[in-house]
XYZ file of C-alpha atoms in Angstrom:
679
model
C -7.288 -10.032 -24.567
C -7.356 -6.189 -24.822
C -9.103 -4.605 -27.777
C -6.517 -3.658 -30.385
C -5.660 -0.008 -30.701
C -7.371 1.709 -33.652
C -4.958 3.989 -35.491
C -5.626 7.665 -35.318
C -6.846 9.301 -38.565
C -4.238 9.827 -41.142
C -3.753 12.947 -43.035
C -1.936 14.300 -45.988
C 0.474 17.029 -45.004
C -1.635 20.165 -44.816
C -4.872 18.213 -45.414
C -7.935 17.666 -43.303
C -8.309 14.855 -40.790
C -10.992 12.291 -41.346
C -13.348 11.828 -38.452
C -11.854 9.469 -35.749
C -13.661 6.108 -35.541
C -15.612 5.343 -32.403
C -13.813 2.691 -30.441
C -15.933 0.357 -28.318
C -14.920 0.116 -24.656
C -13.346 -3.217 -23.783
C -15.143 -5.685 -21.584
C -14.105 -5.543 -17.924
C -13.034 -9.163 -18.335
C -10.581 -8.140 -21.071
C -8.850 -5.439 -19.024
C -5.281 -6.015 -17.711
C -4.948 -4.123 -14.458
C -1.567 -4.422 -12.790
C -1.259 -3.804 -8.998
C -0.016 -0.260 -8.314
C 3.668 0.124 -7.402
C 4.176 3.890 -7.474
C 4.364 4.111 -3.619
C 6.185 0.794 -3.150
C 9.706 0.600 -1.823
C 11.510 -1.806 -4.151
C 14.838 -3.333 -3.019
C 16.659 -4.944 -5.810
C 19.711 -7.135 -6.072
C 18.823 -9.626 -8.802
C 17.840 -12.425 -8.502
C 16.607 -11.064 -5.157
C 13.793 -8.594 -4.830
C 11.855 -7.171 -1.842
C 8.712 -5.053 -2.224
C 7.296 -3.192 0.756
C 4.875 -0.400 1.615
C 5.845 2.651 3.702
C 4.374 0.988 6.805
C 7.148 -1.579 6.796
C 4.893 -4.553 7.769
C 4.652 -7.312 5.080
C 0.935 -8.228 5.153
C 0.722 -10.406 2.124
C -1.473 -7.903 0.204
C -0.701 -6.930 -3.341
C 2.969 -7.455 -4.375
C 4.452 -7.355 -0.834
C 7.133 -9.865 -0.021
C 10.596 -11.220 -0.508
C 11.200 -12.717 -3.946
C 13.881 -14.810 -5.641
C 13.971 -15.382 -9.385
C 10.350 -14.249 -9.589
C 9.091 -16.617 -6.841
C 7.583 -15.009 -3.692
C 9.451 -16.661 -0.744
C 7.828 -14.695 2.025
C 4.583 -12.711 1.803
C 4.013 -11.910 5.474
C 6.478 -10.536 8.078
C 4.375 -8.807 10.722
C 6.158 -7.492 13.874
C 4.517 -6.790 17.219
C 6.313 -5.616 20.342
C 4.641 -5.785 23.752
C 1.453 -6.912 21.918
C 1.314 -3.825 19.706
C 2.413 -2.734 16.260
C 5.164 -0.019 16.269
C 3.943 3.303 14.942
C 5.549 3.776 11.507
C 7.381 7.160 11.368
C 9.765 6.770 8.452
C 10.595 4.572 5.477
C 13.607 5.371 3.484
C 15.735 3.632 0.773
C 19.338 3.563 1.924
C 20.723 1.791 -1.126
C 19.340 0.026 -4.211
C 19.064 -3.208 -2.313
C 18.166 -1.969 1.183
C 15.348 -0.078 2.881
C 15.134 1.199 6.482
C 11.938 1.456 8.496
C 11.607 3.234 11.787
C 8.745 2.943 14.245
C 8.149 3.930 17.833
C 6.472 2.569 20.884
C 5.408 3.664 24.370
C 6.631 0.718 26.410
C 6.899 1.957 30.023
C 3.489 2.915 31.544
C 4.884 6.095 33.003
C 6.815 7.242 29.936
C 4.654 10.263 29.337
C 3.873 11.558 25.775
C 7.246 10.676 24.298
C 7.993 7.264 22.878
C 10.666 5.348 24.696
C 11.339 2.477 22.317
C 12.498 2.828 18.673
C 12.007 -0.214 16.470
C 14.150 -0.175 13.357
C 13.909 -2.669 10.495
C 16.621 -3.051 7.807
C 15.235 -5.067 4.879
C 17.512 -6.380 2.153
C 16.785 -7.720 -1.315
C 19.106 -10.615 -0.451
C 16.526 -12.059 1.861
C 17.651 -10.599 5.253
C 15.672 -8.607 7.703
C 17.207 -7.159 10.842
C 14.856 -5.945 13.606
C 16.594 -3.609 16.076
C 14.995 -2.358 19.341
C 16.503 0.655 21.123
C 15.376 1.747 24.550
C 15.322 5.303 25.943
C 13.512 4.182 29.097
C 15.129 4.930 32.530
C 14.685 1.333 33.653
C 15.032 -2.184 32.400
C 12.306 -3.225 29.853
C 11.254 -6.825 29.300
C 9.492 -6.883 25.952
C 7.816 -9.764 24.221
C 8.482 -9.640 20.444
C 6.350 -11.573 17.994
C 7.000 -12.041 14.264
C 4.103 -13.524 12.266
C 5.362 -15.150 9.031
C 3.600 -16.645 6.033
C 4.002 -17.353 2.343
C 2.118 -18.637 -0.666
C 5.203 -19.352 -2.828
C 3.397 -17.649 -5.655
C 4.856 -16.571 -8.945
C 5.209 -12.907 -9.511
C 3.394 -13.069 -12.880
C 0.405 -14.778 -11.246
C 0.304 -12.152 -8.507
C 0.548 -9.346 -11.087
C -2.469 -10.791 -12.957
C -4.619 -10.679 -9.911
C -4.099 -14.182 -8.583
C -4.186 -14.696 -4.763
C -3.333 -17.949 -3.142
C -3.804 -18.994 0.482
C -0.769 -19.131 2.842
C 0.767 -22.500 3.109
C 0.942 -24.393 6.414
C 4.242 -23.991 8.235
C 6.402 -26.504 10.068
C 9.008 -25.794 12.745
C 12.445 -26.044 11.112
C 15.768 -25.519 12.749
C 15.613 -22.021 14.454
C 12.594 -20.937 12.455
C 9.806 -22.031 10.144
C 9.554 -23.867 6.794
C 6.933 -24.121 4.039
C 6.671 -26.693 1.255
C 4.417 -27.472 -1.656
C 4.662 -28.708 -5.247
C 6.003 -25.245 -6.333
C 9.012 -25.555 -4.049
C 9.869 -24.799 -0.458
C 11.458 -22.046 1.656
C 12.572 -21.458 5.231
C 13.109 -18.582 7.598
C 15.771 -18.942 10.220
C 16.239 -16.508 13.116
C 19.294 -15.404 15.123
C 19.005 -15.546 18.011
C 16.737 -18.515 17.917
C 13.268 -17.777 19.122
C 12.101 -18.833 22.629
C 8.947 -20.230 21.042
C 7.840 -21.215 17.538
C 4.192 -21.965 16.724
C 3.816 -23.562 13.326
C 0.061 -23.397 13.253
C 0.078 -19.636 13.667
C 3.319 -19.050 11.659
C 4.655 -17.253 14.742
C 8.105 -16.746 16.249
C 8.430 -15.330 19.806
C 11.271 -13.806 21.878
C 11.503 -12.271 25.355
C 13.985 -9.453 25.061
C 15.460 -7.531 27.961
C 16.550 -3.953 27.174
C 18.602 -2.062 29.820
C 18.288 1.818 29.878
C 19.781 3.036 26.645
C 20.326 -0.544 25.477
C 19.806 -2.246 22.084
C 18.769 -5.735 21.159
C 18.248 -7.237 17.648
C 16.817 -10.164 15.815
C 17.973 -11.215 12.309
C 15.707 -13.206 9.934
C 17.034 -14.909 6.877
C 14.842 -16.177 4.072
C 16.113 -19.141 2.074
C 14.743 -21.066 -0.896
C 14.765 -24.849 -0.946
C 17.779 -25.250 1.279
C 19.884 -22.913 -0.897
C 22.385 -20.522 0.516
C 21.997 -16.748 0.734
C 20.799 -14.901 -2.324
C 24.020 -13.928 -4.071
C 23.341 -10.784 -6.039
C 24.744 -10.863 -9.567
C 25.918 -7.261 -9.117
C 27.930 -8.038 -5.995
C 29.912 -10.577 -7.932
C 30.358 -8.289 -10.847
C 31.264 -5.132 -9.061
C 34.017 -4.539 -11.579
C 31.586 -4.449 -14.463
C 30.466 -0.824 -13.972
C 32.749 1.933 -12.804
C 31.642 3.526 -9.611
C 31.616 7.019 -11.077
C 30.898 10.090 -8.967
C 29.760 13.591 -9.771
C 30.415 16.732 -7.734
C 29.913 20.464 -8.524
C 27.807 23.473 -7.867
C 24.481 21.745 -8.173
C 24.128 19.391 -5.099
C 21.587 17.167 -6.964
C 24.100 15.751 -9.406
C 25.937 13.706 -6.788
C 22.975 11.669 -5.560
C 21.569 11.281 -9.073
C 24.667 9.603 -10.498
C 25.231 7.503 -7.387
C 21.635 6.247 -7.451
C 21.724 5.497 -11.187
C 24.905 3.527 -10.910
C 23.569 1.625 -7.909
C 20.349 0.828 -9.758
C 22.215 -0.415 -12.763
C 24.362 -2.671 -10.544
C 21.248 -4.020 -8.962
C 19.592 -4.789 -12.262
C 22.475 -6.922 -13.607
C 21.591 -10.457 -14.806
C 23.894 -13.381 -15.546
C 23.352 -15.524 -18.658
C 22.544 -18.993 -17.130
C 24.431 -20.798 -19.871
C 27.399 -18.495 -19.977
C 28.106 -17.187 -16.475
C 30.800 -14.775 -17.580
C 28.287 -12.772 -19.630
C 26.152 -10.204 -17.790
C 23.461 -7.866 -19.073
C 20.727 -5.665 -17.662
C 17.143 -6.601 -16.794
C 14.612 -4.192 -18.086
C 13.222 -3.063 -14.693
C 11.463 -3.985 -11.451
C 9.077 -5.360 -10.504
C 7.474 -6.399 -13.868
C 10.409 -7.045 -16.092
C 13.243 -8.616 -14.113
C 14.226 -10.632 -17.150
C 16.020 -9.718 -20.392
C 14.601 -7.263 -22.837
C 16.923 -7.029 -25.877
C 16.245 -3.427 -27.029
C 16.292 -1.964 -23.548
C 19.320 -3.909 -22.528
C 21.162 -2.599 -25.641
C 19.961 0.980 -25.129
C 20.930 1.025 -21.492
C 24.360 -0.486 -22.145
C 24.979 2.194 -24.804
C 24.076 5.031 -22.510
C 26.236 3.500 -19.762
C 29.370 3.317 -21.961
C 31.041 5.998 -19.806
C 31.031 3.441 -17.013
C 33.079 0.920 -19.108
C 32.647 -1.417 -22.079
C 32.320 -4.757 -20.213
C 28.519 -4.437 -19.860
C 28.215 -3.696 -23.588
C 30.414 -6.755 -24.442
C 28.352 -9.097 -22.242
C 25.070 -7.812 -23.632
C 26.251 -8.142 -27.275
C 27.540 -11.666 -26.722
C 24.306 -12.794 -25.080
C 22.150 -11.335 -27.810
C 24.351 -12.602 -30.556
C 23.547 -16.136 -29.418
C 19.803 -15.367 -29.908
C 20.250 -13.999 -33.452
C 18.131 -15.789 -36.023
C 20.041 -17.609 -38.685
C 19.274 -19.641 -41.747
C 17.139 -18.689 -44.717
C 14.241 -16.313 -44.636
C 13.599 -12.614 -44.365
C 14.154 -12.607 -40.554
C 17.650 -14.070 -40.802
C 20.080 -11.856 -38.862
C 17.349 -10.329 -36.640
C 17.673 -10.162 -32.894
C 14.209 -11.351 -31.733
C 12.174 -9.194 -29.404
C 8.544 -8.965 -28.352
C 6.017 -6.488 -29.660
C 5.197 -3.567 -27.409
C 2.302 -1.083 -27.246
C 3.015 2.131 -29.195
C 0.019 4.133 -27.905
C -3.574 4.441 -28.901
C -2.618 6.179 -32.159
C -0.362 3.483 -33.627
C -0.205 -0.337 -33.898
C 2.305 -2.214 -31.701
C 6.043 -1.912 -32.565
C 8.587 -4.638 -32.727
C 11.350 -4.314 -30.251
C 13.304 -6.881 -32.273
C 13.651 -4.302 -35.098
C 15.028 -1.755 -32.593
C 17.356 -4.353 -31.013
C 18.722 -5.469 -34.512
C 19.437 -1.909 -35.486
C 21.016 -1.067 -32.059
C 23.349 -4.059 -32.142
C 25.980 -2.762 -34.595
C 25.628 0.770 -33.247
C 26.597 -0.412 -29.692
C 29.434 -2.501 -31.054
C 30.799 0.466 -33.114
C 30.573 2.933 -30.226
C 31.906 0.429 -27.583
C 34.982 0.093 -29.884
C 35.420 3.936 -29.724
C 35.243 3.763 -25.886
C 37.938 1.089 -25.728
C 36.411 -2.336 -26.322
C 39.481 -4.594 -27.097
C 40.021 -5.517 -30.710
C 39.766 -9.267 -29.940
C 36.171 -8.779 -28.491
C 35.299 -6.485 -31.448
C 36.404 -9.131 -33.964
C 34.475 -11.852 -32.086
C 31.198 -9.830 -32.274
C 31.707 -8.507 -35.784
C 30.048 -11.440 -37.586
C 26.774 -10.864 -35.563
C 26.910 -7.135 -36.445
C 27.340 -7.999 -40.136
C 24.304 -10.290 -39.923
C 22.283 -7.333 -38.447
C 23.337 -5.053 -41.248
C 22.672 -7.709 -43.907
C 19.172 -8.014 -42.396
C 18.751 -4.293 -42.758
C 19.591 -4.262 -46.407
C 17.424 -7.314 -47.009
C 14.443 -5.780 -45.215
C 14.767 -2.552 -47.272
C 15.060 -4.502 -50.470
C 14.381 -2.300 -53.484
C 12.667 0.287 -51.325
C 14.054 2.956 -49.069
C 12.276 2.767 -45.719
C 12.274 0.097 -42.966
C 8.802 -1.102 -41.938
C 8.116 -1.871 -38.320
C 7.016 -4.556 -37.739
C 8.043 -6.476 -40.829
C 6.931 -6.982 -43.527
C 3.786 -4.976 -43.715
C 4.009 -2.683 -40.738
C 3.919 1.108 -40.924
C 6.941 3.267 -41.697
C 7.815 4.876 -38.305
C 9.920 8.003 -37.982
C 12.131 6.706 -35.201
C 12.735 3.343 -36.935
C 14.191 5.357 -39.896
C 16.418 7.174 -37.464
C 17.641 3.864 -35.979
C 18.244 2.395 -39.436
C 20.150 5.464 -40.692
C 22.380 5.495 -37.619
C 23.023 1.696 -37.862
C 23.953 2.078 -41.545
C 26.516 4.825 -40.924
C 28.055 3.494 -37.770
C 27.992 -0.045 -39.210
C 29.736 1.137 -42.333
C 32.323 2.887 -40.223
C 32.837 -0.335 -38.226
C 33.156 -2.498 -41.318
C 35.577 -0.129 -42.901
C 37.787 0.081 -39.758
C 37.874 -3.768 -39.491
C 38.666 -4.264 -43.165
C 35.301 -5.841 -43.992
C 33.260 -5.273 -47.184
C 29.892 -3.635 -47.350
C 30.535 -0.189 -45.925
C 30.215 1.937 -49.114
C 26.882 0.285 -49.986
C 25.490 1.106 -46.544
C 26.665 4.720 -46.847
C 25.023 5.011 -50.226
C 21.699 3.646 -48.939
C 21.915 6.037 -45.975
C 22.278 8.985 -48.293
C 19.281 7.683 -50.338
C 17.289 7.424 -47.050
C 18.289 10.997 -46.112
C 16.928 12.352 -49.401
C 13.773 10.310 -49.238
C 13.096 11.177 -45.564
C 13.415 14.868 -46.259
C 10.735 14.589 -48.926
C 8.554 11.921 -47.566
C 8.492 12.354 -43.731
C 8.252 16.060 -43.224
C 4.663 17.304 -42.696
C 4.524 21.003 -43.680
C 2.333 23.423 -41.802
C 2.138 27.154 -40.992
C 4.542 26.852 -38.093
C 7.349 25.427 -40.116
C 6.414 21.771 -40.244
C 7.323 18.723 -38.176
C 8.623 15.170 -38.737
C 5.638 12.886 -39.147
C 5.386 10.007 -36.586
C 4.359 7.548 -39.369
C 4.139 7.381 -43.067
C 1.605 4.778 -44.368
C 2.420 2.559 -47.371
C 0.240 4.665 -49.558
C 2.087 7.848 -48.680
C -0.192 9.394 -46.040
C 1.317 11.098 -42.988
C 0.386 10.889 -39.374
C 1.838 14.129 -38.145
C 1.627 13.434 -34.461
C 4.620 14.730 -32.520
C 6.012 12.600 -29.770
C 9.164 11.993 -27.700
C 10.204 9.353 -30.284
C 11.262 12.291 -32.565
C 14.191 12.927 -30.131
C 15.917 9.936 -31.766
C 16.380 12.009 -34.954
C 18.916 13.984 -32.795
C 20.784 10.879 -31.742
C 23.007 10.367 -34.799
C 25.858 8.309 -33.192
C 29.544 8.699 -32.762
C 32.136 8.295 -35.559
C 35.949 8.619 -35.416
C 37.913 11.675 -34.246
C 35.096 12.879 -32.082
C 32.743 13.511 -35.015
C 29.034 12.742 -34.921
C 27.383 10.958 -37.832
C 25.087 13.169 -40.014
C 21.360 12.910 -39.236
C 18.200 12.628 -41.211
C 17.393 16.333 -40.682
C 19.278 19.246 -42.080
C 20.287 22.213 -39.906
C 17.057 24.213 -40.424
C 14.784 21.248 -39.691
C 16.917 20.332 -36.607
C 16.322 23.839 -35.356
C 12.580 23.495 -35.971
C 12.495 20.152 -34.071
C 14.332 21.725 -31.230
C 11.756 24.508 -30.990
C 8.854 21.975 -31.146
C 10.335 19.656 -28.477
C 10.612 22.553 -26.054
C 7.102 24.000 -26.557
C 4.575 23.436 -23.667
C 2.752 20.860 -25.813
C 5.790 18.547 -25.569
C 7.818 19.761 -22.608
C 5.770 19.180 -19.436
C 8.386 21.073 -17.397
C 9.541 17.748 -16.019
C 10.524 16.106 -19.359
C 9.283 15.190 -22.775
C 5.795 13.739 -23.163
C 5.378 10.630 -25.238
C 2.771 12.497 -27.290
C 1.986 16.193 -27.585
C -1.016 17.527 -25.719
C -2.580 18.702 -28.952
C -3.200 15.212 -30.115
C -6.790 13.950 -29.863
C -5.607 10.701 -28.150
C -3.353 12.455 -25.691
C -3.343 10.793 -22.218
C -0.992 12.051 -19.568
C -0.664 8.564 -18.153
C -0.359 6.833 -21.569
C 2.867 4.840 -21.989
C 3.317 6.199 -25.520
C 0.302 8.590 -25.392
C 1.532 11.397 -23.212
C 3.571 10.150 -20.183
C 6.944 11.657 -19.777
C 9.592 9.364 -21.246
C 12.808 9.576 -19.218
C 15.021 7.903 -21.815
C 13.857 10.046 -24.728
C 14.218 13.182 -22.615
C 17.881 12.379 -21.901
C 18.377 11.468 -25.539
C 16.902 14.857 -26.525
C 19.166 16.746 -24.030
C 22.346 15.047 -25.403
C 21.209 15.550 -29.044
C 20.209 19.145 -28.641
C 23.434 19.954 -26.866
C 25.471 18.280 -29.588
C 23.568 20.198 -32.250
C 24.275 23.475 -30.579
C 20.818 24.135 -29.183
C 22.037 24.538 -25.630
C 19.144 26.652 -24.370
C 16.577 24.019 -25.261
C 18.871 21.271 -23.948
C 19.292 23.154 -20.677
C 15.562 23.602 -20.154
C 14.857 19.886 -20.568
C 17.857 19.007 -18.349
C 16.703 21.171 -15.500
C 13.214 19.761 -15.718
C 14.326 16.123 -15.590
C 16.797 16.867 -12.780
C 13.953 18.420 -10.740
C 11.846 15.341 -11.453
C 14.681 13.135 -10.284
C 14.950 15.033 -7.043
C 11.193 14.561 -6.515
C 11.592 10.794 -7.051
C 14.403 10.474 -4.541
C 16.895 10.277 -7.567
C 15.510 6.860 -8.519
C 13.918 7.756 -11.824
C 11.051 5.661 -13.034
C 10.841 4.587 -16.693
C 8.013 7.103 -17.133
C 5.651 9.330 -15.139
C 2.513 11.349 -15.909
C 2.763 14.164 -18.455
C 0.877 16.661 -16.325
C 2.277 20.196 -16.606
C 4.639 21.491 -14.010
C 3.307 24.419 -11.941
C 4.580 26.430 -8.989
C 4.935 24.141 -6.003
C 3.834 20.980 -7.824
C 5.594 17.603 -8.093
C 5.607 15.089 -10.919
C 2.729 12.527 -10.753
C 4.049 8.976 -10.603
C 2.678 6.398 -13.037
C 1.065 3.623 -10.907
C 2.633 0.682 -12.757
C 5.890 2.074 -14.106
C 9.150 0.121 -13.413
C 11.272 1.755 -10.811
C 14.108 1.121 -11.050
C 14.344 0.756 -14.774
C 17.507 0.074 -16.811
C 16.918 2.767 -19.433
C 15.967 5.404 -16.842
C 18.993 4.699 -14.658
C 21.266 4.687 -17.778
C 19.605 7.943 -18.864
C 20.795 9.665 -15.747
C 24.364 8.648 -16.671
C 23.881 10.085 -20.228
C 22.254 13.225 -18.872
C 25.368 14.245 -16.808
C 28.073 12.975 -19.104
C 26.453 14.899 -21.936
C 27.307 18.103 -20.164
C 30.996 17.246 -20.663
C 30.467 16.126 -24.241
C 33.062 13.307 -24.081
C 33.693 11.848 -27.510
C 36.359 9.194 -27.426
C 38.266 7.459 -30.254
C 40.418 4.986 -28.411
C 41.623 3.225 -31.591
C 43.042 6.592 -32.727
C 44.313 7.320 -29.210
C 42.247 10.508 -28.741
C 39.343 11.878 -26.748
C 37.496 15.097 -27.748
C 35.587 17.284 -25.248
C 32.558 19.231 -26.565
C 30.973 20.553 -23.334
C 27.742 22.513 -23.013
C 29.310 25.967 -23.068
C 26.472 27.662 -21.128
C 27.239 25.389 -18.099
C 23.571 25.169 -17.057
C 24.431 23.483 -13.799
C 27.597 25.515 -13.045
C 30.846 23.583 -12.455
C 30.581 19.767 -12.660
C 33.282 17.220 -12.015
C 32.917 13.631 -13.147
C 35.399 11.211 -11.678
C 35.739 7.440 -11.868
C 34.439 7.113 -15.418
C 36.092 4.452 -17.572
C 37.739 5.086 -20.915
C 40.189 2.783 -22.740
C 39.966 0.415 -19.734
C 41.382 3.059 -17.369
C 39.874 5.656 -14.903
C 38.804 8.871 -16.695
C 37.841 12.150 -15.029
C 36.752 15.392 -16.551
C 35.915 18.922 -15.169
C 33.569 21.410 -16.750
C 33.990 24.906 -15.306
C 31.408 27.644 -14.873
C 32.527 29.219 -18.087
C 31.834 26.044 -20.024
C 35.439 25.052 -20.512
C 36.311 21.354 -20.048
C 39.549 19.697 -19.125
C 40.658 16.159 -18.590
C 41.935 15.461 -15.059
C 42.643 11.735 -15.361
C 42.998 9.452 -18.407
C 44.781 6.404 -19.721
C 48.402 6.712 -20.647
C 48.900 7.728 -24.275
C 45.350 9.113 -24.709
C 45.655 12.491 -26.351
C 43.054 15.361 -26.226
C 41.549 15.779 -29.671
C 40.584 19.035 -31.368
């Protein structure tokens, strides 16, 4: 077990820090070292997953292989043509669920220096690999093709923890090979059938004849336990997310939005007990299962793509809500996660419980039908009741309960939940709204006095307030959530915990070099003693928080600061092929540099893909109020990316398109009948 993090020294605002305690290094046996995935090509169409290196060959090393529902069905798929490996020349993702590898060969003895055979491999997360040979030789080529296959049927979690099992013995089966053990069985079938199959060597062979300029192909299909093809959840739920598109002056916005929507589609999961309800997995390869806080956060940022994902996510999590007596009643359970070397772990259940009523309230504004809102309202009420019970006679929300520290971002979540929850209760004719508003006002006053660490530069929001009133004035990307106040009716934003002057100060701090790496916001400012550019919460760039900051700064009128962060994250997205990881290293951006990938970050990740949607839609400032029949546009007037046109969004259950011109003026180009433009 890893050594627990020792909190960084606390300080009174303006006081001196006490010496940091010396932390012993953990034993090597206690370290958790995940296999690196930063250079892996990950094809995703849950429950299917394929992980490859840029060489294209599956060798069985590391995480390589085809997976289904977390089980590795095939770990080796090694191709040889004419007794040789093709020379790898390119590996490229062509969609969220497919990757293309290209290799070359010199097949004819008199071909000269130029390769005369191209070997193309199209690998799909659904368990299909197509091997295509193309000849440029002037005469007929007769080429032996061999594919060596193998599997250990290992569990992804065991592989991630360093486990390595031997390949299982194969048997000849149908037009391919089969493997069986107590963990299950799988088979690979080939079309056309091989001319020879050697079970002992796990080998399939063909003798292919290629005429000049001709093409031949072999298709391999991986199946689990006699099951049919891997049916991706996203393919059966293609209607769940609108296929939005972005065009405009900046050519990067089109591939960014397309990739983000594709990744969200590929990460969709179906509730096994309620097949109509679908939500998002947290990310691949490590967290291909549900993660309540991230599923809610991603569904909220993806509301411009429709409300069906939000509704499914809320229904699934409502069924997990804790009931009965006790202080945890009404809570959406979630695991604890690392919060960096300077803080103890946080409870994602707290975040999920406070996000639940917020997502329901905003989904209603985007057009969630009244019937579904009413169905989910009792669960939202339980969340809000949990909030009031947790606060009790105090003001702040501890995280984790009951004796955890008082975190800045948790207070922001709680304040937003109270105001949007009260608005939801009032709109639905339920009691409790005025009491929540009154508590939110009390929290605003207390936060202003108790969470602001004064200093010569104008002060900053403290990351944590201890129970005895001491402040930890570390500045991190979590402070961006103070800018995310939530949407009320008539296009109005809820008030935040910071007044105008302190919002301006936070905007300045977030965009200083200590926080803004040039690619996005660091999880912790470089001035902190425990700063680590690769630290998950200790200095790595947080994609979600950067997008939240861009949207919040733009809404608060700090367009220059928002534009700087926007351009940085867009440049990072381009460097990552528009598939943003959940985080990457916080190293500063310099002339000609590229962002450093984090070796074990999920990519794709639900919150990073949804952050791309938020990043672009924030430029148009779409603020709907479907129950009132209006939509208000508050675009970024400085138009940092020039003209941008967003088409195929979804509002009030109908297509919605908006254009923001080079002068920062926005206009609706397509909308549901009866929807009026608000003021």
